[in-house]
Amino acid sequence: MKNRMIMSVIASMVLAGGLFAFAATTPQPVNLDTTAVQKAQTKAVQSNIPPSDANQYVCVKPLDVVANPDMYLNKKIKFRAAFDKFSTLGLDYKPALRDSQKYISFLIKRDDVTDHTIPLSEMKIFIKRTEAEKFIDLDSGDIIEVYGKVFSNALTDPWIDTDKLIVVEKKNKDTEKK
């Protein structure tokens, strides 16, 4: 009985000491490294800024470029369109070579067809894979602005290198918040 009482007293002291020690500690401020967050936010903002030489780009309609690729050859153009999907269309075609290891192409939707989704496959638009990785969350129907240069008119189609891609409007803003 005496041992039980001693054990109870010791247990009470240990428990009280633990609670006292817990209560005596003051919460320390958490030092968060906000540098990474700031860099990510800056990068996101910078990706939606037109290039510094934006005034050198001619504003065009994609269907006009497709109808007259010779007229736009070696010219800097910009246009808005609905994104369709990333693709491998036109890659590794020797007369207008863009290596599939370094580039990926993407398609935009035809704006002259509204009741179906039909890509404007006559326009070959290329972007470097490292740049395309920033846009993996693009969905079909998102409105984009493309700054690029028509570098070829092979097969009587415009072949465009993307200098800058800007997401103007997300089709489904809920997916952007996730």
C-alpha positions in Angstrom: 0.0 0.0 0.0 2.8 2.3 0.9 4.5 1.5 -2.5 1.3 2.4 -4.3 1.0 5.7 -2.6 4.6 6.5 -3.4 4.1 5.5 -7.0 1.0 7.7 -7.2 2.8 10.7 -5.7 5.7 10.2 -8.1 3.4 9.8 -11.1 1.5 13.0 -10.1 4.8 14.9 -9.8 6.0 13.7 -13.2 2.6 14.5 -14.8 2.5 17.9 -13.1 6.1 18.6 -14.1 5.3 17.7 -17.7 2.3 20.0 -17.8 4.3 22.8 -16.2 7.1 22.4 -18.7 4.6 22.4 -21.5 2.8 25.4 -20.2 6.1 27.3 -19.5 7.2 27.0 -23.2 6.2 30.0 -25.3 5.4 29.5 -28.9 8.2 30.5 -31.1 7.5 32.3 -34.4 7.8 30.1 -37.4 10.3 31.5 -39.9 8.9 30.5 -43.3 11.2 30.8 -46.3 8.9 32.9 -48.5 11.5 33.3 -51.2 10.2 30.2 -53.1 6.7 31.4 -52.9 7.6 34.9 -54.1 9.6 33.4 -57.0 6.7 31.3 -58.1 4.3 34.2 -57.9 6.7 36.4 -59.9 7.1 33.7 -62.5 3.3 33.4 -62.8 2.9 37.1 -63.2 5.8 37.3 -65.7 4.4 34.6 -67.8 1.3 36.7 -68.5 3.3 39.8 -69.6 3.7 40.3 -73.3 7.2 40.3 -74.6 9.2 43.6 -74.3 9.1 43.9 -78.2 5.3 43.3 -78.4 4.9 46.3 -80.7 6.9 44.5 -83.4 4.3 41.8 -83.7 1.5 42.1 -86.3 -2.0 41.3 -84.9 -3.5 38.7 -87.1 -6.4 36.3 -87.4 -5.3 32.7 -87.6 -7.5 31.9 -90.6 -5.9 34.8 -92.5 -2.5 33.4 -91.9 -3.6 30.0 -93.0 -5.1 31.5 -96.2 -1.9 33.5 -97.0 1.1 31.8 -95.4 3.5 33.4 -98.0 2.4 36.9 -96.9 3.4 36.2 -93.3 6.7 34.3 -93.9 9.5 35.6 -91.7 7.1 38.0 -89.9 6.4 38.3 -86.2 2.7 37.8 -85.5 0.4 37.7 -82.6 -3.1 36.3 -82.2 -5.7 35.1 -79.7 -7.4 31.7 -80.0 -9.0 29.0 -78.1 -6.4 26.3 -77.1 -7.2 22.8 -78.3 -4.4 20.5 -77.2 -0.7 19.7 -77.3 0.3 17.5 -80.2 3.2 16.1 -82.1 1.8 17.4 -85.4 4.6 18.6 -87.8 7.5 17.6 -85.6 10.6 16.1 -87.3 9.4 17.1 -90.8 12.6 17.8 -92.5 11.7 20.8 -94.7 10.6 22.7 -91.6 12.5 20.8 -88.9 11.6 21.1 -85.3 13.1 18.3 -83.3 10.5 16.3 -81.2 13.1 16.0 -78.4 13.2 19.8 -78.0 9.8 21.0 -79.2 6.1 20.1 -79.0 3.4 21.5 -81.1 -0.1 22.6 -80.0 -3.3 23.1 -81.8 -5.9 25.9 -81.6 -9.5 25.7 -82.4 -10.9 26.9 -85.7 -12.9 30.1 -85.0 -15.1 29.7 -88.1 -16.8 26.5 -86.7 -18.8 27.0 -83.6 -21.0 23.9 -83.3 -18.1 21.4 -83.3 -14.5 21.4 -81.9 -12.2 21.3 -85.0 -8.6 22.1 -84.6 -6.8 24.4 -87.1 -4.4 21.7 -88.1 -3.1 23.7 -91.1 -1.3 26.0 -88.7 1.7 24.3 -87.2 2.6 26.0 -83.9 5.7 25.0 -82.0 6.9 25.7 -78.5 10.0 24.6 -76.7 9.2 21.7 -74.3 10.8 23.5 -71.4 8.4 26.4 -72.0 5.4 24.1 -72.6 5.9 22.5 -69.2 4.7 25.8 -67.6 1.3 25.3 -69.4 0.5 21.7 -68.5 -2.8 22.9 -66.9 -4.1 24.3 -70.1 -7.5 22.9 -71.0 -9.3 22.7 -74.3 -11.2 26.0 -74.7 -8.8 28.2 -72.7 -8.2 31.5 -74.5 -4.5 32.0 -75.2 -2.5 34.7 -76.9 0.4 33.6 -79.0 3.4 35.7 -80.0 5.5 34.0 -82.7 7.3 34.1 -86.0 6.3 32.3 -89.2 9.5 30.5 -90.1 8.3 28.4 -92.9 5.5 27.9 -95.4 6.2 24.2 -96.2 3.2 22.3 -97.6 1.6 25.8 -98.1 0.9 25.9 -94.4 2.2 28.4 -91.8 4.9 27.0 -89.5 5.2 29.2 -86.4 7.8 29.3 -83.6 6.2 30.5 -80.4 8.1 33.3 -78.7 5.6 33.9 -75.9 2.4 32.1 -74.8 0.0 33.9 -72.5 -3.1 32.4 -70.9 -5.8 35.1 -71.3 -8.8 33.3 -69.8 -9.3 29.9 -68.3 -12.4 28.1 -69.5 -13.0 26.5 -66.1 -11.6 28.8 -63.4 -12.3 26.1 -60.7 -9.5 23.9 -62.0 -7.1 26.9 -61.7 -7.7 27.1 -57.9 -7.0 23.5 -57.2 
